[in-house]
mmCIF file of C-alpha atoms in Angstrom:
data_model
loop_
_atom_site.group_PDB
_atom_site.id
_atom_site.type_symbol
_atom_site.label_atom_id
_atom_site.label_comp_id
_atom_site.label_asym_id
_atom_site.label_seq_id
_atom_site.Cartn_x
_atom_site.Cartn_y
_atom_site.Cartn_z
ATOM 1 C CA UNK A 1 109.731 61.011 140.627
ATOM 2 C CA UNK A 2 107.954 63.395 138.238
ATOM 3 C CA UNK A 3 105.002 63.998 140.549
ATOM 4 C CA UNK A 4 102.532 62.640 137.987
ATOM 5 C CA UNK A 5 100.684 59.559 139.177
ATOM 6 C CA UNK A 6 99.094 57.004 136.892
ATOM 7 C CA UNK A 7 96.988 53.995 137.794
ATOM 8 C CA UNK A 8 96.913 51.156 137.126
ATOM 9 C CA UNK A 9 100.504 50.401 136.166
ATOM 10 C CA UNK A 10 99.551 47.208 134.375
ATOM 11 C CA UNK A 11 96.253 46.037 132.972
ATOM 12 C CA UNK A 12 95.369 42.882 131.087
ATOM 13 C CA UNK A 13 91.976 42.582 129.504
ATOM 14 C CA UNK A 14 90.150 40.953 126.623
ATOM 15 C CA UNK A 15 89.043 42.245 123.260
ATOM 16 C CA UNK A 16 85.749 44.085 123.335
ATOM 17 C CA UNK A 17 86.173 45.214 126.917
ATOM 18 C CA UNK A 18 86.374 48.737 128.332
ATOM 19 C CA UNK A 19 89.029 50.135 130.655
ATOM 20 C CA UNK A 20 89.685 53.416 132.426
ATOM 21 C CA UNK A 21 93.145 54.806 133.031
ATOM 22 C CA UNK A 22 93.607 57.423 135.693
ATOM 23 C CA UNK A 23 96.071 60.280 136.000
ATOM 24 C CA UNK A 24 96.812 62.783 138.746
ATOM 25 C CA UNK A 25 98.939 65.679 137.510
ATOM 26 C CA UNK A 26 101.639 67.455 139.471
ATOM 27 C CA UNK A 27 100.319 69.818 142.066
ATOM 28 C CA UNK A 28 99.465 73.121 140.399
ATOM 29 C CA UNK A 29 99.676 71.905 136.801
ATOM 30 C CA UNK A 30 96.523 72.714 134.868
ATOM 31 C CA UNK A 31 97.304 70.824 131.659
ATOM 32 C CA UNK A 32 97.062 67.084 131.251
ATOM 33 C CA UNK A 33 98.183 65.247 128.132
ATOM 34 C CA UNK A 34 97.665 61.656 127.089
ATOM 35 C CA UNK A 35 100.118 59.835 124.864
ATOM 36 C CA UNK A 36 100.124 56.318 123.479
ATOM 37 C CA UNK A 37 103.372 54.461 122.922
ATOM 38 C CA UNK A 38 103.292 51.369 120.761
ATOM 39 C CA UNK A 39 105.973 49.533 118.822
ATOM 40 C CA UNK A 40 104.570 50.401 115.420
ATOM 41 C CA UNK A 41 103.313 53.945 116.077
ATOM 42 C CA UNK A 42 105.887 55.274 118.497
ATOM 43 C CA UNK A 43 104.814 58.041 120.875
ATOM 44 C CA UNK A 44 101.551 59.492 119.646
ATOM 45 C CA UNK A 45 99.731 62.432 121.148
ATOM 46 C CA UNK A 46 96.128 61.578 121.927
ATOM 47 C CA UNK A 47 94.478 64.488 123.673
ATOM 48 C CA UNK A 48 95.079 67.440 125.981
ATOM 49 C CA UNK A 49 92.957 69.048 128.651
ATOM 50 C CA UNK A 50 93.543 72.421 130.203
ATOM 51 C CA UNK A 51 91.750 73.282 133.407
ATOM 52 C CA UNK A 52 88.881 70.952 132.647
ATOM 53 C CA UNK A 53 88.429 71.777 128.985
ATOM 54 C CA UNK A 54 89.592 69.865 125.944
ATOM 55 C CA UNK A 55 92.379 71.905 124.352
ATOM 56 C CA UNK A 56 93.905 69.811 121.618
ATOM 57 C CA UNK A 57 93.175 66.531 119.948
ATOM 58 C CA UNK A 58 95.608 64.250 118.205
ATOM 59 C CA UNK A 59 95.355 60.749 116.856
ATOM 60 C CA UNK A 60 92.674 59.603 119.258
ATOM 61 C CA UNK A 61 90.251 56.948 118.108
ATOM 62 C CA UNK A 62 86.505 57.475 118.449
ATOM 63 C CA UNK A 63 86.443 54.469 120.792
ATOM 64 C CA UNK A 64 88.613 56.446 123.183
ATOM 65 C CA UNK A 65 87.510 59.377 125.291
ATOM 66 C CA UNK A 66 88.945 61.419 128.098
ATOM 67 C CA UNK A 67 87.946 64.016 130.617
ATOM 68 C CA UNK A 68 89.509 66.205 133.240
ATOM 69 C CA UNK A 69 87.681 66.687 136.512
ATOM 70 C CA UNK A 70 87.421 69.791 138.723
ATOM 71 C CA UNK A 71 90.219 68.475 140.930
ATOM 72 C CA UNK A 72 92.325 68.323 137.715
ATOM 73 C CA UNK A 73 92.793 64.579 137.641
ATOM 74 C CA UNK A 74 92.070 63.008 134.294
ATOM 75 C CA UNK A 75 90.717 59.719 133.026
ATOM 76 C CA UNK A 76 91.215 58.075 129.667
ATOM 77 C CA UNK A 77 88.462 55.653 128.706
ATOM 78 C CA UNK A 78 89.198 52.989 126.128
ATOM 79 C CA UNK A 79 86.257 50.947 124.874
ATOM 80 C CA UNK A 80 85.619 48.084 122.440
ATOM 81 C CA UNK A 81 89.243 47.188 122.879
ATOM 82 C CA UNK A 82 91.168 45.576 120.062
ATOM 83 C CA UNK A 83 94.483 43.739 120.054
ATOM 84 C CA UNK A 84 96.100 46.764 118.460
ATOM 85 C CA UNK A 85 95.228 48.921 121.455
ATOM 86 C CA UNK A 86 97.877 47.136 123.481
ATOM 87 C CA UNK A 87 100.355 49.854 124.339
ATOM 88 C CA UNK A 88 101.893 51.962 127.052
ATOM 89 C CA UNK A 89 99.674 54.937 127.829
ATOM 90 C CA UNK A 90 101.375 57.947 129.315
ATOM 91 C CA UNK A 91 99.885 60.878 131.081
ATOM 92 C CA UNK A 92 101.846 64.096 131.367
ATOM 93 C CA UNK A 93 101.253 67.450 132.953
ATOM 94 C CA UNK A 94 102.879 70.775 132.289
ATOM 95 C CA UNK A 95 103.749 73.942 134.085
ATOM 96 C CA UNK A 96 101.504 76.714 132.877
ATOM 97 C CA UNK A 97 103.261 78.741 130.226
ATOM 98 C CA UNK A 98 106.367 76.572 130.024
ATOM 99 C CA UNK A 99 105.900 75.418 126.485
ATOM 100 C CA UNK A 100 106.372 71.733 126.079
ATOM 101 C CA UNK A 101 108.117 70.981 129.343
ATOM 102 C CA UNK A 102 106.021 67.952 130.095
ATOM 103 C CA UNK A 103 106.406 65.781 133.139
ATOM 104 C CA UNK A 104 105.386 62.220 132.472
ATOM 105 C CA UNK A 105 103.935 59.589 134.701
ATOM 106 C CA UNK A 106 105.303 56.056 134.692
ATOM 107 C CA UNK A 107 102.646 54.938 132.259
ATOM 108 C CA UNK A 108 99.903 52.345 132.247
ATOM 109 C CA UNK A 109 100.739 49.250 130.261
ATOM 110 C CA UNK A 110 97.626 47.846 128.632
ATOM 111 C CA UNK A 111 97.616 44.346 127.208
ATOM 112 C CA UNK A 112 94.586 43.262 125.214
ATOM 113 C CA UNK A 113 94.298 39.496 124.698
ATOM 114 C CA UNK B 1 103.049 70.204 109.814
ATOM 115 C CA UNK B 2 105.786 69.548 112.284
ATOM 116 C CA UNK B 3 108.008 66.518 112.131
ATOM 117 C CA UNK B 4 110.953 65.121 114.058
ATOM 118 C CA UNK B 5 113.335 62.628 112.503
ATOM 119 C CA UNK B 6 115.761 60.458 114.405
ATOM 120 C CA UNK B 7 117.438 58.475 111.691
ATOM 121 C CA UNK B 8 119.475 56.316 114.054
ATOM 122 C CA UNK B 9 117.260 53.512 115.252
ATOM 123 C CA UNK B 10 119.861 51.778 117.386
ATOM 124 C CA UNK B 11 123.392 52.610 118.450
ATOM 125 C CA UNK B 12 125.825 50.500 120.456
ATOM 126 C CA UNK B 13 129.072 51.801 121.836
ATOM 127 C CA UNK B 14 131.609 50.524 124.298
ATOM 128 C CA UNK B 15 131.619 52.165 127.696
ATOM 129 C CA UNK B 16 133.628 55.414 127.932
ATOM 130 C CA UNK B 17 133.234 56.163 124.247
ATOM 131 C CA UNK B 18 131.519 59.344 123.160
ATOM 132 C CA UNK B 19 128.277 59.046 121.228
ATOM 133 C CA UNK B 20 126.108 61.530 119.344
ATOM 134 C CA UNK B 21 122.405 61.117 118.765
ATOM 135 C CA UNK B 22 121.029 62.970 115.781
ATOM 136 C CA UNK B 23 117.759 64.862 115.557
ATOM 137 C CA UNK B 24 116.391 66.768 112.583
ATOM 138 C CA UNK B 25 113.146 68.677 112.769
ATOM 139 C CA UNK B 26 110.671 70.400 110.465
ATOM 140 C CA UNK B 27 108.403 73.273 111.374
ATOM 141 C CA UNK B 28 106.924 76.311 109.692
ATOM 142 C CA UNK B 29 106.919 78.354 112.859
ATOM 143 C CA UNK B 30 109.605 80.806 113.862
ATOM 144 C CA UNK B 31 108.975 80.191 117.546
ATOM 145 C CA UNK B 32 109.302 76.647 118.723
ATOM 146 C CA UNK B 33 110.891 74.517 121.393
ATOM 147 C CA UNK B 34 113.053 71.446 121.165
ATOM 148 C CA UNK B 35 113.453 68.745 123.759
ATOM 149 C CA UNK B 36 115.253 65.578 124.585
ATOM 150 C CA UNK B 37 113.702 62.903 126.748
ATOM 151 C CA UNK B 38 115.246 59.707 128.052
ATOM 152 C CA UNK B 39 113.317 56.472 128.473
ATOM 153 C CA UNK B 40 115.324 53.969 130.550
ATOM 154 C CA UNK B 41 114.397 50.280 130.657
ATOM 155 C CA UNK B 42 112.025 50.984 133.544
ATOM 156 C CA UNK B 43 109.806 52.806 131.041
ATOM 157 C CA UNK B 44 109.235 56.300 132.375
ATOM 158 C CA UNK B 45 110.056 59.345 130.263
ATOM 159 C CA UNK B 46 112.612 61.645 131.827
ATOM 160 C CA UNK B 47 112.982 65.245 130.694
ATOM 161 C CA UNK B 48 116.584 66.147 129.820
ATOM 162 C CA UNK B 49 116.583 69.538 128.144
ATOM 163 C CA UNK B 50 114.383 72.234 126.615
ATOM 164 C CA UNK B 51 115.620 74.757 124.076
ATOM 165 C CA UNK B 52 113.753 77.615 122.431
ATOM 166 C CA UNK B 53 114.250 78.573 118.811
ATOM 167 C CA UNK B 54 115.865 81.901 119.654
ATOM 168 C CA UNK B 55 118.647 80.419 121.693
ATOM 169 C CA UNK B 56 121.248 78.704 119.553
ATOM 170 C CA UNK B 57 123.875 78.510 122.237
ATOM 171 C CA UNK B 58 125.154 75.024 122.808
ATOM 172 C CA UNK B 59 124.583 73.650 126.244
ATOM 173 C CA UNK B 60 126.630 71.362 128.428
ATOM 174 C CA UNK B 61 125.427 69.587 131.517
ATOM 175 C CA UNK B 62 128.002 67.242 132.956
ATOM 176 C CA UNK B 63 128.658 64.522 130.391
ATOM 177 C CA UNK B 64 125.727 65.684 128.250
ATOM 178 C CA UNK B 65 125.896 68.370 125.599
ATOM 179 C CA UNK B 66 123.508 69.621 122.977
ATOM 180 C CA UNK B 67 124.229 71.243 119.638
ATOM 181 C CA UNK B 68 121.402 73.310 118.165
ATOM 182 C CA UNK B 69 121.853 74.475 114.579
ATOM 183 C CA UNK B 70 118.944 76.327 113.032
ATOM 184 C CA UNK B 71 120.636 76.423 109.642
ATOM 185 C CA UNK B 72 120.407 72.650 109.374
ATOM 186 C CA UNK B 73 117.299 72.232 111.578
ATOM 187 C CA UNK B 74 119.206 69.920 113.859
ATOM 188 C CA UNK B 75 119.377 69.455 117.602
ATOM 189 C CA UNK B 76 121.967 66.794 118.311
ATOM 190 C CA UNK B 77 122.765 65.248 121.664
ATOM 191 C CA UNK B 78 126.228 64.060 122.673
ATOM 192 C CA UNK B 79 127.101 61.887 125.630
ATOM 193 C CA UNK B 80 130.764 62.052 126.571
ATOM 194 C CA UNK B 81 132.493 59.143 128.302
ATOM 195 C CA UNK B 82 129.374 57.004 128.128
ATOM 196 C CA UNK B 83 128.353 54.799 131.024
ATOM 197 C CA UNK B 84 126.187 51.706 131.224
ATOM 198 C CA UNK B 85 123.487 53.749 132.988
ATOM 199 C CA UNK B 86 123.131 55.798 129.820
ATOM 200 C CA UNK B 87 121.570 52.799 128.092
ATOM 201 C CA UNK B 88 118.053 53.889 127.193
ATOM 202 C CA UNK B 89 115.859 55.070 124.377
ATOM 203 C CA UNK B 90 116.302 58.750 123.699
ATOM 204 C CA UNK B 91 113.577 60.845 122.132
ATOM 205 C CA UNK B 92 113.872 64.199 120.484
ATOM 206 C CA UNK B 93 110.681 66.279 120.473
ATOM 207 C CA UNK B 94 109.301 69.526 119.117
ATOM 208 C CA UNK B 95 106.654 71.898 120.418
ATOM 209 C CA UNK B 96 105.333 74.770 118.370
ATOM 210 C CA UNK B 97 103.627 76.340 121.390
ATOM 211 C CA UNK B 98 101.345 78.502 119.294
ATOM 212 C CA UNK B 99 98.769 78.908 121.984
ATOM 213 C CA UNK B 100 99.172 79.497 125.650
ATOM 214 C CA UNK B 101 98.227 76.309 127.404
ATOM 215 C CA UNK B 102 98.657 74.217 124.273
ATOM 216 C CA UNK B 103 102.060 72.689 124.464
ATOM 217 C CA UNK B 104 101.765 69.259 122.936
ATOM 218 C CA UNK B 105 104.944 67.567 121.840
ATOM 219 C CA UNK B 106 105.691 65.838 118.590
ATOM 220 C CA UNK B 107 108.193 63.085 119.204
ATOM 221 C CA UNK B 108 110.718 61.430 116.964
ATOM 222 C CA UNK B 109 110.810 57.662 116.760
ATOM 223 C CA UNK B 110 113.616 57.419 119.274
ATOM 224 C CA UNK B 111 117.160 56.065 119.263
ATOM 225 C CA UNK B 112 117.916 53.005 121.350
ATOM 226 C CA UNK B 113 121.362 53.464 122.875
ATOM 227 C CA UNK B 114 123.175 50.492 124.314
ATOM 228 C CA UNK B 115 126.388 50.976 126.242
ATOM 229 C CA UNK B 116 128.483 47.836 126.291
ATOM 230 C CA UNK B 117 130.520 47.329 129.468
#
């Protein structure tokens, strides 16, 4: 158990809809990262927040947005969903200063029909 | 730009055989970190090892060992006496860690390892 909690574990929705994925980082971790894992794109970095502020942005679509709240949990919002958005979305958190040692949640598997 | 290449897409070996997973990376930075993660069939990503660019000592942890060679930009992972539980997808990753608090990872495409009983 990594200590990172993601909900929901599975989500099935239709094209055009909007969903929110939630992540609670490990206690004390200030950084939250979102990754997308799909068959064709592999593991892609989406976005990072550090103590409530956006820190780095990767291959995140404009239809997607995220935020980190004062209690450090984070939400990833996916809107106007397309079939190609079907993927496993991982949240990870990191120990401050320990470069790259990310602890991943179990992921949220999104299926868009 | 940083890049991680895992040329082996899939590997199958018979149980108890040794197997090496290859990882080649590209980065312009002199300070960076290399990682291996394991993704078992259950789907979660499990951290295995972290190595910084200044430490080229090989590391052994039980049946696992890692060979870091800066000269060839490689960070290979060997499993000795493989077991069925080792079946998983293994990812090599790189972090340039330029900024404090910015530690995003660039992953390779992964190697699917199947251990045949």
